[in-house]
Short mmCIF file of C-alpha atoms in Angstrom, two decimals:
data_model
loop_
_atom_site.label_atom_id
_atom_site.label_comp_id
_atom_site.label_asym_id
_atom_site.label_seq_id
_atom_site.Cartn_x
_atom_site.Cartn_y
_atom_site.Cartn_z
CA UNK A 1 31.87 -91.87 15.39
CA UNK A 2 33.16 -88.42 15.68
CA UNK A 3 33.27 -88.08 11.82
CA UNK A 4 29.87 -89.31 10.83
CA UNK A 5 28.61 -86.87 13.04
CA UNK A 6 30.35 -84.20 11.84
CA UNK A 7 29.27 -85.54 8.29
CA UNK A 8 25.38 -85.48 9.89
CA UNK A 9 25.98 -81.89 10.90
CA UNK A 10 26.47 -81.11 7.31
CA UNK A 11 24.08 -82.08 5.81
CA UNK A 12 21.61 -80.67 8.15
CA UNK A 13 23.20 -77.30 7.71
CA UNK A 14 23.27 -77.71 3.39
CA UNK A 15 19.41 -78.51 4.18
CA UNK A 16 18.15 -75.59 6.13
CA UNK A 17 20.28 -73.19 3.64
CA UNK A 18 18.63 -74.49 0.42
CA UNK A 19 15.25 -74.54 2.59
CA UNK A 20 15.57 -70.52 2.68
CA UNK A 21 16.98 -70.00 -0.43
CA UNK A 22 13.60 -71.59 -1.98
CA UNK A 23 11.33 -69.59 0.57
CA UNK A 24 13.54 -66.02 -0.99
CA UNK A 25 12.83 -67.38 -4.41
CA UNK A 26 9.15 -68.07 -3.93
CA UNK A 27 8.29 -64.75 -2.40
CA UNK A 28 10.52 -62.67 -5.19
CA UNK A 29 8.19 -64.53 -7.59
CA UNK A 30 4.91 -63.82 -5.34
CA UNK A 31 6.27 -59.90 -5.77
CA UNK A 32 6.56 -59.91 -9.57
CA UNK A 33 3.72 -61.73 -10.23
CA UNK A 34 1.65 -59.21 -8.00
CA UNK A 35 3.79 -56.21 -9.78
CA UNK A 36 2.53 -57.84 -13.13
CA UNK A 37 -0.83 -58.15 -12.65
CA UNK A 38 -1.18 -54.66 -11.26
CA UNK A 39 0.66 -53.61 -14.49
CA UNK A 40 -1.66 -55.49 -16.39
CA UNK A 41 -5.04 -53.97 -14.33
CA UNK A 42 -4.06 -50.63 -15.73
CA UNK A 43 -7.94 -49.41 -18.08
CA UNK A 44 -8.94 -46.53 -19.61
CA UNK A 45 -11.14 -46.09 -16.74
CA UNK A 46 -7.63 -45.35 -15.49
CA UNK A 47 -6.43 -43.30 -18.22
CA UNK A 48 -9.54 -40.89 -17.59
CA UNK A 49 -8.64 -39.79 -14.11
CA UNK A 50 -4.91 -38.76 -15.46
CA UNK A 51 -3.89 -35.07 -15.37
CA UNK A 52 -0.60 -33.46 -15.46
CA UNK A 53 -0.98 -31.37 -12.58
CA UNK A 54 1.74 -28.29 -12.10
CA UNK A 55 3.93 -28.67 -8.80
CA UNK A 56 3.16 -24.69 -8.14
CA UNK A 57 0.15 -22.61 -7.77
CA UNK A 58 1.64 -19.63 -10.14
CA UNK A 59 4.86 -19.73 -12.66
CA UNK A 60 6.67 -17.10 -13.63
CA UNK A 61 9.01 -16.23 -16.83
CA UNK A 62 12.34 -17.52 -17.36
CA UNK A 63 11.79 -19.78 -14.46
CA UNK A 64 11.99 -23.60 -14.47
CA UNK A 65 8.21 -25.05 -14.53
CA UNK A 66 7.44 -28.64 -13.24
CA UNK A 67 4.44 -30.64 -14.43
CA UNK A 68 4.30 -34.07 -12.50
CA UNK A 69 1.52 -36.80 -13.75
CA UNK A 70 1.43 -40.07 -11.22
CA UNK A 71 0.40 -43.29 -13.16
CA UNK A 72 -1.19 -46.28 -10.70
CA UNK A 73 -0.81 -49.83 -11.55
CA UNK A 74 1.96 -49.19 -14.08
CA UNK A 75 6.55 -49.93 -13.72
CA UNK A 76 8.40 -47.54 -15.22
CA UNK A 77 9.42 -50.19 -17.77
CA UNK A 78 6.49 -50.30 -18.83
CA UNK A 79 5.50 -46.85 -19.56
CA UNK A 80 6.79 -44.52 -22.25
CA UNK A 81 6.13 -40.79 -22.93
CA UNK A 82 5.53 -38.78 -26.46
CA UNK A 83 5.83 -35.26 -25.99
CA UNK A 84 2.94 -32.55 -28.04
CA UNK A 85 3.67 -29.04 -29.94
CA UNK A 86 4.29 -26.90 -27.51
CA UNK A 87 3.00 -23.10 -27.81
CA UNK A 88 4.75 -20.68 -28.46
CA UNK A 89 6.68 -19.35 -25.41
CA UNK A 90 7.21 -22.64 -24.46
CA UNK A 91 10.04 -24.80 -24.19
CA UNK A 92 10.43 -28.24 -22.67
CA UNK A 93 13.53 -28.94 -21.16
CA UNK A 94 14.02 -32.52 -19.79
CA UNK A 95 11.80 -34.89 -18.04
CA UNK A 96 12.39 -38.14 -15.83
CA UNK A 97 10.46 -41.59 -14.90
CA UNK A 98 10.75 -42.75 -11.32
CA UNK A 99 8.72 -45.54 -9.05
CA UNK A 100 6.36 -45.05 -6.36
CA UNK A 101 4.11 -46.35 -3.77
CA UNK A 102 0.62 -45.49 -2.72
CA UNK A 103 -0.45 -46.00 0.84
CA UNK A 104 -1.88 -48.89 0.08
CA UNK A 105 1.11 -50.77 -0.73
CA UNK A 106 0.35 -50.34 -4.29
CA UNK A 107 3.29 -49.74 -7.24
CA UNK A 108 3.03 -46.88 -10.15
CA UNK A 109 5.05 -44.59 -11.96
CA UNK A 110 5.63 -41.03 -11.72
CA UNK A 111 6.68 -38.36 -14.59
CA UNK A 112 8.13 -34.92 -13.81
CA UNK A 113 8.66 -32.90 -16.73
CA UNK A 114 10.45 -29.31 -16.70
CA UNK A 115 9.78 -26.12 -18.92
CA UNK A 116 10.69 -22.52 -19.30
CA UNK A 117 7.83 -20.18 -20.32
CA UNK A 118 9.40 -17.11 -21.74
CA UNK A 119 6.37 -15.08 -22.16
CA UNK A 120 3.22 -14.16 -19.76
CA UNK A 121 -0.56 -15.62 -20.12
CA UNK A 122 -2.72 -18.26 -19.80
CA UNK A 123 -1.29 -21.52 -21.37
CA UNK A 124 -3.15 -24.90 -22.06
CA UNK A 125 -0.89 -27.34 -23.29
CA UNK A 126 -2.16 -29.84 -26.18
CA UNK A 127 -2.38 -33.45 -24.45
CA UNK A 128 0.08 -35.75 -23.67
CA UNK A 129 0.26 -39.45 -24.75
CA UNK A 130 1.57 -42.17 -22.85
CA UNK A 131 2.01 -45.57 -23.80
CA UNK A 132 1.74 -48.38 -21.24
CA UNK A 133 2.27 -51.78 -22.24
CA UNK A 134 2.06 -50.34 -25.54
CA UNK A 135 -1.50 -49.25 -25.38
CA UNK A 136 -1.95 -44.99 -26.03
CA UNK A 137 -3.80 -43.24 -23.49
CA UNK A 138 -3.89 -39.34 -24.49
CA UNK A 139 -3.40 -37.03 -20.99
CA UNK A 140 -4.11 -33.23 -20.64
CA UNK A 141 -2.41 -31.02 -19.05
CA UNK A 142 -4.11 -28.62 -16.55
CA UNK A 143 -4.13 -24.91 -17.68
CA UNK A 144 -1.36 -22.32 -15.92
CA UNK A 145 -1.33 -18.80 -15.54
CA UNK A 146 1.68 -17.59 -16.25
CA UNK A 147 3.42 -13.84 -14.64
CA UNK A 148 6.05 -11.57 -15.11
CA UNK A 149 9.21 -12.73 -12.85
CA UNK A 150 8.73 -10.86 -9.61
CA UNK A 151 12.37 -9.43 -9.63
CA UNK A 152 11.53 -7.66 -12.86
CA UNK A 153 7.54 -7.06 -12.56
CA UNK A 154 6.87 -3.28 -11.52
CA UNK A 155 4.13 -2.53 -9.00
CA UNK A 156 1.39 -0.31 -9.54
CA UNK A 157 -1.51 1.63 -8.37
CA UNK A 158 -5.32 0.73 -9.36
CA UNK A 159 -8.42 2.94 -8.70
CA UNK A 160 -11.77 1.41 -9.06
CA UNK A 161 -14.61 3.93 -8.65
CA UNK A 162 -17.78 2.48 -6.83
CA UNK A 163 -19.41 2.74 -10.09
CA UNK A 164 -16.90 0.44 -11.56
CA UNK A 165 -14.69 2.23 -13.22
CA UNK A 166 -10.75 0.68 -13.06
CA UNK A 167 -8.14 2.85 -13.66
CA UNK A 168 -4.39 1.04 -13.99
CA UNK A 169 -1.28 2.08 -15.76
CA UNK A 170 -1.47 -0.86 -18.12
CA UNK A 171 -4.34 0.25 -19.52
CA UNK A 172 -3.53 -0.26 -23.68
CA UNK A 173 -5.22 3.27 -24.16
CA UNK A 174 -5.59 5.76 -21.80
CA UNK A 175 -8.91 5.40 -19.91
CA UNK A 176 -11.77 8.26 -19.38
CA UNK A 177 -14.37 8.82 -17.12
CA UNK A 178 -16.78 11.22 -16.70
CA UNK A 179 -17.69 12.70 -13.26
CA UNK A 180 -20.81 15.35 -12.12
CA UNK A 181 -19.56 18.53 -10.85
CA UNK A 182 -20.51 19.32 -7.21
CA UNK A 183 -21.26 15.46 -7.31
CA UNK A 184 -19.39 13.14 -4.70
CA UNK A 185 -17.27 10.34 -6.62
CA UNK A 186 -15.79 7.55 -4.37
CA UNK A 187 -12.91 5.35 -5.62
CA UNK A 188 -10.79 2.72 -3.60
CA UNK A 189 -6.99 3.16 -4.41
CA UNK A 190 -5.42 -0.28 -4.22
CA UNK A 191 -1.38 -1.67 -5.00
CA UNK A 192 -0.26 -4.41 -6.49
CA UNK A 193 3.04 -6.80 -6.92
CA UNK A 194 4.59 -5.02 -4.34
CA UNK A 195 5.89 -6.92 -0.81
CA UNK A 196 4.92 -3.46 1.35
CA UNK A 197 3.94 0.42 1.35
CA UNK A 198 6.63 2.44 2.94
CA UNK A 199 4.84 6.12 2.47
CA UNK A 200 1.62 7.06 1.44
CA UNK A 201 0.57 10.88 0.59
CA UNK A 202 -1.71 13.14 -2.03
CA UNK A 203 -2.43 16.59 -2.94
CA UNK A 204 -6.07 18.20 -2.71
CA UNK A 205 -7.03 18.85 -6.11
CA UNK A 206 -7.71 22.81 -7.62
CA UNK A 207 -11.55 23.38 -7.24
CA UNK A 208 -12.50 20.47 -5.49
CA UNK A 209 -13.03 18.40 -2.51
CA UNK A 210 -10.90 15.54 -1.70
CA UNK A 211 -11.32 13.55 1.34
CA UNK A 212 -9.42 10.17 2.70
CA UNK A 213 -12.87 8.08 3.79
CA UNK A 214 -11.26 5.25 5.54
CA UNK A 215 -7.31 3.71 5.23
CA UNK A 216 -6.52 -0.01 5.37
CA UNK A 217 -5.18 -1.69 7.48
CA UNK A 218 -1.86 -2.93 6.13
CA UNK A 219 0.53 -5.81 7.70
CA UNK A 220 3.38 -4.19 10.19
CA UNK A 221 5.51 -6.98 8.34
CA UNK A 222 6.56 -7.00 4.74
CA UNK A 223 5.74 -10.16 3.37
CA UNK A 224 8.81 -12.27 1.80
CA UNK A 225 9.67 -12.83 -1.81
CA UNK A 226 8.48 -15.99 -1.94
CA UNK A 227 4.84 -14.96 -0.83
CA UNK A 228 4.20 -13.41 -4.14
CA UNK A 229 0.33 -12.64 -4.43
CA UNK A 230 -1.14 -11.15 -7.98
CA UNK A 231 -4.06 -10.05 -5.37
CA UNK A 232 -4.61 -6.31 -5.42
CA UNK A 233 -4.04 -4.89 -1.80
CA UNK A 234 -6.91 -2.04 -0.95
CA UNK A 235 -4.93 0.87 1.05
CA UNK A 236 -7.28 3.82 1.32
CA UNK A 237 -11.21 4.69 -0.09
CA UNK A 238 -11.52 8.56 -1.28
CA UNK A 239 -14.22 10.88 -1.97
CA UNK A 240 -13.64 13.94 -4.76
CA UNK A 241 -16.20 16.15 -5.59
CA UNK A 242 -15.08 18.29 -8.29
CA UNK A 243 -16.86 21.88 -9.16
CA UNK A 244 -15.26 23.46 -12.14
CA UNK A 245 -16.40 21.38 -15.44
CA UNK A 246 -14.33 20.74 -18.39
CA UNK A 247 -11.25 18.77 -18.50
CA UNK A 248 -9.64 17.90 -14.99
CA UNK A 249 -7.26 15.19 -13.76
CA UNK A 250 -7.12 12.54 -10.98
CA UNK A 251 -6.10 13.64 -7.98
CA UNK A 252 -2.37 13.08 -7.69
CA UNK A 253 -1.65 9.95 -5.17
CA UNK A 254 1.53 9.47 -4.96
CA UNK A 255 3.48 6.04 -3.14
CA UNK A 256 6.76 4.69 -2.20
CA UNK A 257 6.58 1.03 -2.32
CA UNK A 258 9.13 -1.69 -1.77
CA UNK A 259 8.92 -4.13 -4.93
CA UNK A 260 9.67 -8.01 -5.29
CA UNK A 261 13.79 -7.36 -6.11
CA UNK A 262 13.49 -5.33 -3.08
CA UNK A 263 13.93 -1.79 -4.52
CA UNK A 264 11.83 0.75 -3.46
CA UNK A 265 9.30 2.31 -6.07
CA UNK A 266 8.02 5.57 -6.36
CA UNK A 267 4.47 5.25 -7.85
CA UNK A 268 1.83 7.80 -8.70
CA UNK A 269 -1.92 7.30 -9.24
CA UNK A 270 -2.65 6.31 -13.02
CA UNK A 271 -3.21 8.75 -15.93
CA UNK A 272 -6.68 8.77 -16.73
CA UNK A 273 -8.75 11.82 -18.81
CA UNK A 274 -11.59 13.04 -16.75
CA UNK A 275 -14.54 15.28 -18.02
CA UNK A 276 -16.54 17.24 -15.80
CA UNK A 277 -19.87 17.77 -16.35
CA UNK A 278 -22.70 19.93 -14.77
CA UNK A 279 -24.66 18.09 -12.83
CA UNK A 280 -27.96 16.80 -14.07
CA UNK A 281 -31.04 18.65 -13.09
CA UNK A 282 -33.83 16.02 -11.84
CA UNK A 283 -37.16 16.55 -13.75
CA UNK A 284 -39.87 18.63 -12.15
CA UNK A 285 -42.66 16.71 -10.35
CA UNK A 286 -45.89 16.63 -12.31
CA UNK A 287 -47.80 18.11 -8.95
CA UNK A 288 -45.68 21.44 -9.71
CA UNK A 289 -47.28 22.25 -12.40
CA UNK A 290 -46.46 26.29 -14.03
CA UNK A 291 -44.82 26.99 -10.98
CA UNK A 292 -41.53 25.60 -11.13
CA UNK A 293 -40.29 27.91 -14.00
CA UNK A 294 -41.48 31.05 -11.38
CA UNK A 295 -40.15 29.60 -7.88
CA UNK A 296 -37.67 27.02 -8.64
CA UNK A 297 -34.45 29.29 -8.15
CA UNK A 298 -36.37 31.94 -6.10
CA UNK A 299 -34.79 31.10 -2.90
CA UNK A 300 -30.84 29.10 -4.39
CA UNK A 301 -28.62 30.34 -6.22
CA UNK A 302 -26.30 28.07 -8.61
CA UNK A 303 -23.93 25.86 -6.62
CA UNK A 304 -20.84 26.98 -8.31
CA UNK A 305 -21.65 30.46 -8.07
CA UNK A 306 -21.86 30.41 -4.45
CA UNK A 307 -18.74 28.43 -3.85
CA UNK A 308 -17.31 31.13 -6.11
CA UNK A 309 -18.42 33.72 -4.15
CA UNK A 310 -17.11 32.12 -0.90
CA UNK A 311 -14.06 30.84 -2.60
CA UNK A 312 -11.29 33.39 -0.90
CA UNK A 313 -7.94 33.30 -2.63
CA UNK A 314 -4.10 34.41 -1.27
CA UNK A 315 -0.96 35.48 -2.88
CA UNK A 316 2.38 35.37 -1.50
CA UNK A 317 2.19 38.94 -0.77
CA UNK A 318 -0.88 38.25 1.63
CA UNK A 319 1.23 35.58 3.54
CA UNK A 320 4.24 38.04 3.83
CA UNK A 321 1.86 40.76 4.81
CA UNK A 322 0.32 38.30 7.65
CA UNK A 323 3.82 37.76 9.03
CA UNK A 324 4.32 41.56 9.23
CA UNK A 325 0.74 42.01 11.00
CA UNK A 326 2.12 39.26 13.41
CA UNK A 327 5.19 40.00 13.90
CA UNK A 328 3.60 43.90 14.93
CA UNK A 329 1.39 41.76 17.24
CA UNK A 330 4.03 40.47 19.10
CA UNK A 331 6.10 43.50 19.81
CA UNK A 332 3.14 46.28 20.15
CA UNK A 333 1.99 47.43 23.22
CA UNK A 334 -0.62 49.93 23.61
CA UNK A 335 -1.48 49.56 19.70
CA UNK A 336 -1.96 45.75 20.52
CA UNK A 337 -5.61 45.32 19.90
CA UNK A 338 -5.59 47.19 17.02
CA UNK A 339 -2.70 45.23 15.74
CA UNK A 340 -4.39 42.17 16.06
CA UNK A 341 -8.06 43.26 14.59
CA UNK A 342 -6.18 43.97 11.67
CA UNK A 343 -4.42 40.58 11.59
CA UNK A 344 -7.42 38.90 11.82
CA UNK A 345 -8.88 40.97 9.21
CA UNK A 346 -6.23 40.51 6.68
CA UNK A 347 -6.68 36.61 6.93
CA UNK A 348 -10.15 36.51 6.84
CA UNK A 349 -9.74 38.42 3.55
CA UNK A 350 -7.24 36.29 2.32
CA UNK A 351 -9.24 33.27 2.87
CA UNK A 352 -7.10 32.07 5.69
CA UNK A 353 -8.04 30.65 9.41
CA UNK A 354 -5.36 30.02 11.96
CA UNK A 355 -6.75 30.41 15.57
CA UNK A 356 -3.43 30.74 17.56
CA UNK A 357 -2.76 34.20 18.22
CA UNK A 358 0.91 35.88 18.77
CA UNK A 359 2.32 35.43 22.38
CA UNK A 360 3.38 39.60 23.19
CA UNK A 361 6.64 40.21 24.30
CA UNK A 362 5.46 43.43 26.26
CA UNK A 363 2.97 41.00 28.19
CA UNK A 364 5.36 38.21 29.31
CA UNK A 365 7.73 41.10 30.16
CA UNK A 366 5.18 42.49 32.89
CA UNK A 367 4.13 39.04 33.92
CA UNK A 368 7.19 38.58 35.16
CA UNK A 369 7.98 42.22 36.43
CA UNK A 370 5.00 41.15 38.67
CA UNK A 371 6.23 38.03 39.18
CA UNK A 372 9.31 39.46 40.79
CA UNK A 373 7.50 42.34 42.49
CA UNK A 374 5.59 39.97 44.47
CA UNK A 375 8.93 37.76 45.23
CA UNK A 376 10.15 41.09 47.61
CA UNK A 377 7.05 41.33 48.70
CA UNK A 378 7.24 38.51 49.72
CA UNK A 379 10.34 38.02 51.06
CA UNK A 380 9.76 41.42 53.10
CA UNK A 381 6.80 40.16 54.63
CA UNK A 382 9.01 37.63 56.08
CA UNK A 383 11.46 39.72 57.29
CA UNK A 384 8.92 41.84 58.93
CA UNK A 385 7.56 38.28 60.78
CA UNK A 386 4.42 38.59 59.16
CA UNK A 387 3.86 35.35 58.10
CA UNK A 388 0.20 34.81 57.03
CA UNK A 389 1.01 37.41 54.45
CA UNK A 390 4.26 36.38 53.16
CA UNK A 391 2.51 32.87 52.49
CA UNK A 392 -0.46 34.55 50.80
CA UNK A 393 1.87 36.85 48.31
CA UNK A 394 4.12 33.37 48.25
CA UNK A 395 1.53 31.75 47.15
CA UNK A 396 0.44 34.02 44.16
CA UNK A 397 3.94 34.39 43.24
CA UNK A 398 4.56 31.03 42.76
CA UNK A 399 1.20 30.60 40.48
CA UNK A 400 2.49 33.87 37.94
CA UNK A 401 5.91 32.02 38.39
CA UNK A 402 4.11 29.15 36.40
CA UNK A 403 2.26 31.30 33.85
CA UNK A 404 5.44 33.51 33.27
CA UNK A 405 7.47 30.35 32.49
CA UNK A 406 4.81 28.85 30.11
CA UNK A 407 4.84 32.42 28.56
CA UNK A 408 8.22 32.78 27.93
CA UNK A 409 8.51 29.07 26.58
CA UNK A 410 6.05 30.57 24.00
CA UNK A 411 7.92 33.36 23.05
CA UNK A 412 11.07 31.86 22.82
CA UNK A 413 9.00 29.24 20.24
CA UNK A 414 9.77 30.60 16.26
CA UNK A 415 7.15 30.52 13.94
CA UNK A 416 6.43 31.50 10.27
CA UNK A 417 3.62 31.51 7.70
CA UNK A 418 3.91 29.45 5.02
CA UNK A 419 4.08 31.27 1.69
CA UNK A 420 3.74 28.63 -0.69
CA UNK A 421 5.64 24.84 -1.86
CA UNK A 422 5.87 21.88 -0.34
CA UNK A 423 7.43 19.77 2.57
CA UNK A 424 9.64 16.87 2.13
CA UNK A 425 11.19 14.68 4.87
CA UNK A 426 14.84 15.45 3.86
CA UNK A 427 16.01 18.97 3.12
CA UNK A 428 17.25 18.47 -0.40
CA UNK A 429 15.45 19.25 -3.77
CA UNK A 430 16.09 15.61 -5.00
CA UNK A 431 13.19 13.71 -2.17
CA UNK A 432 10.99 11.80 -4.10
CA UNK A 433 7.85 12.14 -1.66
CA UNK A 434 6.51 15.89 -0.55
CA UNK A 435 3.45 17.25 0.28
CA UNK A 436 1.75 20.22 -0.06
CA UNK A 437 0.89 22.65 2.30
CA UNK A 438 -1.98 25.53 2.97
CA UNK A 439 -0.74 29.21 1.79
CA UNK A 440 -0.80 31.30 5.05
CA UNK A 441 -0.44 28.60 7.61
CA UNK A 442 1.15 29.18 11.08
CA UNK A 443 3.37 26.83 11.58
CA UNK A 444 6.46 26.03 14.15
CA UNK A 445 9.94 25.92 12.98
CA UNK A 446 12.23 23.44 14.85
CA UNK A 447 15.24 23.34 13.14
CA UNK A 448 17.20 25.01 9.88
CA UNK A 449 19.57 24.51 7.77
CA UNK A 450 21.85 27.38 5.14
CA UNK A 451 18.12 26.30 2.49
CA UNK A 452 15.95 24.88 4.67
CA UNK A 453 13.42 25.09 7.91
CA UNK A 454 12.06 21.89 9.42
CA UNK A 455 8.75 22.67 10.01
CA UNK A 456 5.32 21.03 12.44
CA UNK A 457 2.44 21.30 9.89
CA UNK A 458 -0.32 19.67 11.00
CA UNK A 459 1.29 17.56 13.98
CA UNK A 460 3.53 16.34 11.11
CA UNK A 461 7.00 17.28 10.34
CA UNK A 462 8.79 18.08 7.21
CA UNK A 463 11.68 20.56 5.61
CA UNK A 464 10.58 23.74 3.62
CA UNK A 465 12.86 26.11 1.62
CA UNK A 466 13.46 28.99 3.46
CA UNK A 467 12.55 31.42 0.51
CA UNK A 468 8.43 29.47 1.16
CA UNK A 469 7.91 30.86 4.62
CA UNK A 470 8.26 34.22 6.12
CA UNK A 471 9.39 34.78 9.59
CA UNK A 472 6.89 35.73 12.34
CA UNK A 473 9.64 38.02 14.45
#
């Protein structure tokens, strides 16, 4: 008994294994069959929708390039690949077939292919073909734009003048414009392939008018590598208004940038050649009749002639002489108006403004004689018991205690007036950014070195060679 049930057992067990190995077998069939007929539903209405689309937004030289092209309703068995002419500047490197699945559930086959473009523009590639099942389906490929690899590409500055002008540095020839004297001309300055703007400075133009309108804002961040943009950044809008005519130049912008390999730049504002014309007369109204030719300059003169006449220039001989006058003005004492009348004089000849006048030594010297006078007085007083005036006298000494000290922080303060040159922030010959500075300015002198003064110009500070300012003593 005990063996035919054993026996029993058996066979019930061979049973349910064959059972499932015929349910594995039927749904591995179900599987291909459903593979196959998707294969086989693969049209041309199918075909049209195809495009090898590129992986990135923008490729760059000597960098690998992926286009990947996704084929529904097709194995990878069943699909084969025959490669175009490339262009020139092109070359195809390897490519691969792989499975995938839709969200639906549904098989297809994907192809990557690689290339290396060794040259910049816009590429179209001729079409791909693709065989599947044997049947040819041509494929495009969608068009690239193709740029200079960011660790080599050099930024640069662009102007565009409102009236449309574009100035760049890659300009094939070098562009020309032609401006209106005593006529405003507005142009945005504006970088490009560069990650951030680390200084930013210009010099006013000879015989003109140069104003910063507005700056932009900029990101406190520097963006990374990886965020390369070929977008050009605006940083500031001008206005020049230029009054001699003839030849002239752009006013010199000058830029330290940090680039894509993470060097910093030093960039200057495009060459252009600029012609200066007079400005266009505007035609007499018909309602005038003969009396324009008898009234029309009765009452103006010529612009440029006037700014001539008010144009004031300096030498370095008025600056020095302006340091003298001051240097008088702090040390006179009786002679002290008369000092300073002809200080003022001197720079109102010279074309120069500075409103600060010279703290005297011979003043802060009897401010605080009084100061102390009033002190023993004080301190008589209260010797003597008489209190109400020893606070009184306290009182006022302690207010020409105040004004004494601020005086004598002033004249302890060293100043100079700027002959001529430039400021740059380190005090060698060698900095790469400077700016210029006013002939005959006053300005405050902080620090020195055996060559150099660092100077406040402006409520900025810089270093100036010592042999471009002379000392107010």
């Amino acid at each position: 008994m005990e063996k035919h049930s054993k026996r029993a057992k058996g066979r019930v067990a061979v049973g349910l294994l064959t059972a499932a190995l015929y349910l594995l077998s039927a749904q591995n069939g179900r599987n291909l069959h459903s593979q196959n007929t998707q294969a086989a539903a693969f049209t041309w209405a199918d075909a049209e929708k195809l495009e090898a689309l590129p992986k990135d937004d923008i490729f760059f030289t000597n960098n690998e390039a992926q286009f990947i092209l996704k084929i529904p309703k097709a194995l990878p068995s069943d699909v084969q690949t025959e490669l175009p002419v490339f262009p020139e500047g092109v070359a195809f490197n390897s490519s691969k077939k792989s499975d995938y699945i839709t969200k639906d559930g549904s098989a297809g086959t994907e192809v990557d292919l690689w290339f290396t473009f060794r040259q910049t523009g816009s590429f179209t590639f001729p079409p791909l073909v693709i065989y599947v099942k044997g049947r040819r389906y041509p494929v495009k490929f969608r068009s690239v734009e193709v740029y200079e690899n960011p660790r080599t590409i050099n930024p640069r500055l662009i102007i565009v003048f409102d009236s449309g002008e574009t100035i760049s540095a890659d300009a094939k020839k070098i562009p020309s414009i032609t401006l209106e004297s005593d006529k405003a001309a507005r142009f945005t300055v504006y970088l490009q392939y560069a990650l951030q703007a680390q200084q930013f400075a210009w010099n006013i133009p000879k015989d003109s008018i140069f104003t910063e309108i507005k700056r932009f804002a900029e990101k406190k961040e520097a963006r990374r590598p990886s965020e390369f943009t070929t977008e050009k950044i605006p940083i500031s809008y001008f206005e020049w208004i230029p009054f001699a005519t003839g030849p002239a130049s752009l006013p010199e912008i000058r830029m330290m940038v940090t680039a894509y390999s993470g060097r910093s730049v030093y960039l200057t504002s495009p060459e252009c050649a600029v012609t200066v014309v007079p400005q266009k007369k505007e035609a007499p109204s018909a309602n005038d009749g003969q009396k324009e030719p008898v009234y029309a300059y009765a009452f103006t003169e010529d612009a440029a002639t006037n700014k001539a006449k008010d144009k004031k220039t300096y030498t370095p001989f008025d600056c020095a002489e302006i340091a003298r006058l001051r240097s008088e003005e702090r040390r006179a004492f009786l002679s002290l108006p008369k000092i300073r009348a002809q200080r003022i004089q001197a720079e109102s000849a010279a074309g120069i403004r500075n409103a600060a006048s010279e703290t005297n030594y011979c003043f802060v010297l009897i401010v605080l004689g009084a100061n102390a006078l009033l002190i023993i007085l004080a301190l008589t007083f209260a010797g003597l018991k008489k209190r109400f005036e020893a606070a009184v006298i306290g009182v006022a000494a302690l207010c020409l205690f105040f004004l004494s000290a601020l005086l004598s922080n002033a004249a302890l303060k060293r100043y100079g007036v700027v002959v001529g040159g430039e400021i740059s922030p380190i005090p060698e010959d060698s900095a790469i950014t400077k700016s210029a500075v006013n002939g005959g300015s006053r300005v405050q002198i902080k620090q020195e070195t055996q060559d150099w003064y660092y100077i406040v110009y402006n409520e900025n500070g810089g270093w100036i060679k010592k042999e471009n300012l002379a000392l107010i003593k």
